[in-house]
Amino acid sequence: MKKNKSLLLSGPYVLWMLVFTLIPLGVVGYYALTDPSTGVFTWGNLRDLSLFLPTLGSSVWYSLVSALICLVLGYPVAYYIAHRPPVTQKILYMLVMLPMCMSFLLRTLAWVGLLESNGIINQFLNLLGIPSLELIGTPGAVILGMVYNYLPYMVLPLYAIIVKIDNRLIEAAEDLGCTPVQVFSKVVLPLSMPGILSGITMVFVPAVSTFYISQKLGGTDTMLIGDVIERQFKSAGNPNLGAALSLVLMLLVFICTGIMNRFGSDEEGGVVV
Amino acid sequence: MSKELIRLQDLTMEFDGERILDGINLYFNDHEFLTLLGPSGCGKTTTLRIIGGFLTPTSGRVLFDGKCINDVPPYQRQINTVFQRYALFPHLDVFGNIAFGLNVAKLPKAEIAQRVSEILEVVGLQGFEHRRIDSLSGGQQQRVAIARALVNRPKVLLLDEPLAALDLRLRKDMQNELKRIQQAMGITFIYVTHDQEEALSMSDTVVVMDKGRIQQIGKPEDIYNEPKNAFVADFIGESNILDGVMLEDYKVKFFGRTFKCLDAGFAPNEPVDVVIRPEDIDFVPPEEGHLTGTVTSVTFKGLNYDIIVDFKGFKWLIQTTDHQPEGATVGIRLNPEDIHVMRKSEYSGMFGDYSSYSAEYDELTEDAADEEE
């Protein structure tokens, strides 16, 4: 009886997953392994992927750099919020969430307006008599866009973990002779590890597959794997190659998160520092 | 006499305008086992946290070896703490936890290993080095917490209700264990508890606190036998507390009758509180008794019966192995040494009447327990 009920309750979600995740995934797999013109089984699409390895590499690189910058920027913010009184915490939490209420596209377009050759920043610089800088179309602009868009995804899991660290553990560390810096490195940081790992994952995964940010903020030499995939489906008209790329990207993300989780559980195993 | 190690001078502590500590003056001798005893909210944990350096007193001074340490941060004090519910580091194993302080002090690896294995032997956890903290039982975690503090060879060990989370049996074992460790290592223990039995059985000195003030300081026997006021008499053990008048030295009058007692130094006809411990009272046949009353309730407690006797409307608790049926008329005799006279205090009239007695009375004092932070 009880079992039936829970099956009934989870039914809609299971159905949703089936129709909108599993079946499309099957379709992607099908396209990835069939020939564009004849529709017969082939490894050809996957073989062609070697052409895109540099793009894939730079996607991973950009996303990792962004994730690390998010960590460096986000950790102090999360730590600060977690150590405020509860009411202040709620307000600050809301403020971190606030940008997520705006459209992702809009947020990115806003940066275009700022960074353009005759955008707001350059106009301001010219006003001060400084020549225009080349801001848009650079790797820096792409990373800026990623960091700006995904920073909340870093702050929120970090905050959730840090706020749960028992204050008595910090007192215990002080009691055992730790200076404030040592308290941080020997207790707070190791205990924040789960938050750091999930934050990195939450930033890395969407960043590695993004195409919009690099299209708007990047130049021709900052094409990312997301752009390539999009192009295969749209302008290049080769959905089979696009599907193969998607599949590889997905595998890559799985492997990355797998490695990170593994790293996380090792960390908890209790290594004496 | 051993020398003085820590002195608290006129400590007061206020949180949000509420006075938690109100003029605490206290000293701790080297090698002493001293217990701060009181109900939750009495200020005992606050006092301990001030000594540990986790709180700065609103006013007053903490002296360590004669030097004021008010502004010395916890990590520079030669004091270690066993925290309430242990506060062990979940990301480290048993060895990592115990070695934590030694690693911070950057001792050589070999010495660390040596000292950790020594202390594991002291607390009886040999072979547990690489166990995870969450795989340990409460009692084992307790031992790790004690070992983690002791391995640093502090001059003073602070213990904040360390046994509160353990079951009764384990608590008794650990009491003996702690006393043994304290004597073996010759370290000053400052122990906080709300459990009077724990305090009496382990301590050299007991400090009874209530409402942020020290009510009495003394050896366990003195605290029990010579309570200073109704609060102490009631909090330490069970007491019948009666209104009386001290007629002159060694003569006290209550229930319309004059009794000989051992107390002196009161003003003539001074109103006083008279304490009679339930276990000091013996039944005699009604015609031989100083007082006669009626048994209203009998509860078997294992070691003894708790018998409530109504004397002229005032109900006494009497603990005896001598069974009396409910409704029986009994007589009691009071010897001079059974009567203890105390000055009146703000607590007079608040304790010591068993009219509202129920079998749960001793659990009531236990339940407030360990939530004091």
PDB file of N, CA and C in Angstrom, chain A residues 176-178 182 186, chain B residues 99-108 111-112 115 152:
ATOM      1  N   LEU A 176      43.557  24.304  21.594  1.00  0.00           N
ATOM      2  CA  LEU A 176      44.710  23.432  21.393  1.00  0.00           C
ATOM      3  C   LEU A 176      45.890  24.183  20.786  1.00  0.00           C
ATOM      4  N   GLY A 177      45.824  25.508  20.791  1.00  0.00           N
ATOM      5  CA  GLY A 177      46.999  26.300  20.437  1.00  0.00           C
ATOM      6  C   GLY A 177      47.004  26.905  19.055  1.00  0.00           C
ATOM      7  N   CYS A 178      45.894  26.822  18.324  1.00  0.00           N
ATOM      8  CA  CYS A 178      45.884  27.370  16.971  1.00  0.00           C
ATOM      9  C   CYS A 178      45.717  28.884  16.988  1.00  0.00           C
ATOM     10  N   GLN A 182      45.804  29.419  11.768  1.00  0.00           N
ATOM     11  CA  GLN A 182      45.855  27.952  11.859  1.00  0.00           C
ATOM     12  C   GLN A 182      44.462  27.355  12.041  1.00  0.00           C
ATOM     13  N   LYS A 186      43.553  24.523   9.467  1.00  0.00           N
ATOM     14  CA  LYS A 186      43.513  23.154   9.982  1.00  0.00           C
ATOM     15  C   LYS A 186      42.108  22.657  10.277  1.00  0.00           C
TER      16      LYS A 186
ATOM     17  N   ALA B  99      46.655  14.165  18.336  1.00  0.00           N
ATOM     18  CA  ALA B  99      47.933  14.789  17.986  1.00  0.00           C
ATOM     19  C   ALA B  99      47.773  16.249  17.579  1.00  0.00           C
ATOM     20  N   PHE B 100      46.539  16.711  17.480  1.00  0.00           N
ATOM     21  CA  PHE B 100      46.271  18.047  16.931  1.00  0.00           C
ATOM     22  C   PHE B 100      47.108  19.139  17.601  1.00  0.00           C
ATOM     23  N   GLY B 101      47.018  19.188  18.929  1.00  0.00           N
ATOM     24  CA  GLY B 101      47.737  20.235  19.666  1.00  0.00           C
ATOM     25  C   GLY B 101      49.244  20.102  19.519  1.00  0.00           C
ATOM     26  N   LEU B 102      49.721  18.864  19.472  1.00  0.00           N
ATOM     27  CA  LEU B 102      51.165  18.631  19.357  1.00  0.00           C
ATOM     28  C   LEU B 102      51.653  19.010  17.960  1.00  0.00           C
ATOM     29  N   ASN B 103      50.820  18.742  16.952  1.00  0.00           N
ATOM     30  CA  ASN B 103      51.166  19.151  15.590  1.00  0.00           C
ATOM     31  C   ASN B 103      51.234  20.662  15.480  1.00  0.00           C
ATOM     32  N   VAL B 104      50.279  21.323  16.114  1.00  0.00           N
ATOM     33  CA  VAL B 104      50.280  22.785  16.084  1.00  0.00           C
ATOM     34  C   VAL B 104      51.547  23.311  16.744  1.00  0.00           C
ATOM     35  N   ALA B 105      51.961  22.634  17.817  1.00  0.00           N
ATOM     36  CA  ALA B 105      53.177  23.053  18.528  1.00  0.00           C
ATOM     37  C   ALA B 105      54.442  22.621  17.787  1.00  0.00           C
ATOM     38  N   LYS B 106      54.266  21.923  16.648  1.00  0.00           N
ATOM     39  CA  LYS B 106      55.377  21.494  15.793  1.00  0.00           C
ATOM     40  C   LYS B 106      56.404  20.635  16.523  1.00  0.00           C
ATOM     41  N   LEU B 107      55.924  19.676  17.301  1.00  0.00           N
ATOM     42  CA  LEU B 107      56.847  18.737  17.944  1.00  0.00           C
ATOM     43  C   LEU B 107      57.341  17.739  16.901  1.00  0.00           C
ATOM     44  N   PRO B 108      58.496  17.118  17.151  1.00  0.00           N
ATOM     45  CA  PRO B 108      58.986  16.106  16.196  1.00  0.00           C
ATOM     46  C   PRO B 108      57.995  14.935  16.101  1.00  0.00           C
ATOM     47  N   GLU B 111      58.183  12.108  18.643  1.00  0.00           N
ATOM     48  CA  GLU B 111      57.697  12.443  19.981  1.00  0.00           C
ATOM     49  C   GLU B 111      56.170  12.474  20.018  1.00  0.00           C
ATOM     50  N   ILE B 112      55.582  12.999  18.929  1.00  0.00           N
ATOM     51  CA  ILE B 112      54.121  13.044  18.859  1.00  0.00           C
ATOM     52  C   ILE B 112      53.559  11.630  18.960  1.00  0.00           C
ATOM     53  N   ARG B 115      53.906  10.282  22.469  1.00  0.00           N
ATOM     54  CA  ARG B 115      53.000  10.853  23.465  1.00  0.00           C
ATOM     55  C   ARG B 115      51.557  10.446  23.220  1.00  0.00           C
ATOM     56  N   ASN B 152      48.608  17.482  25.762  1.00  0.00           N
ATOM     57  CA  ASN B 152      49.375  18.728  25.714  1.00  0.00           C
ATOM     58  C   ASN B 152      50.013  19.068  27.057  1.00  0.00           C
TER      59      ASN B 152
END
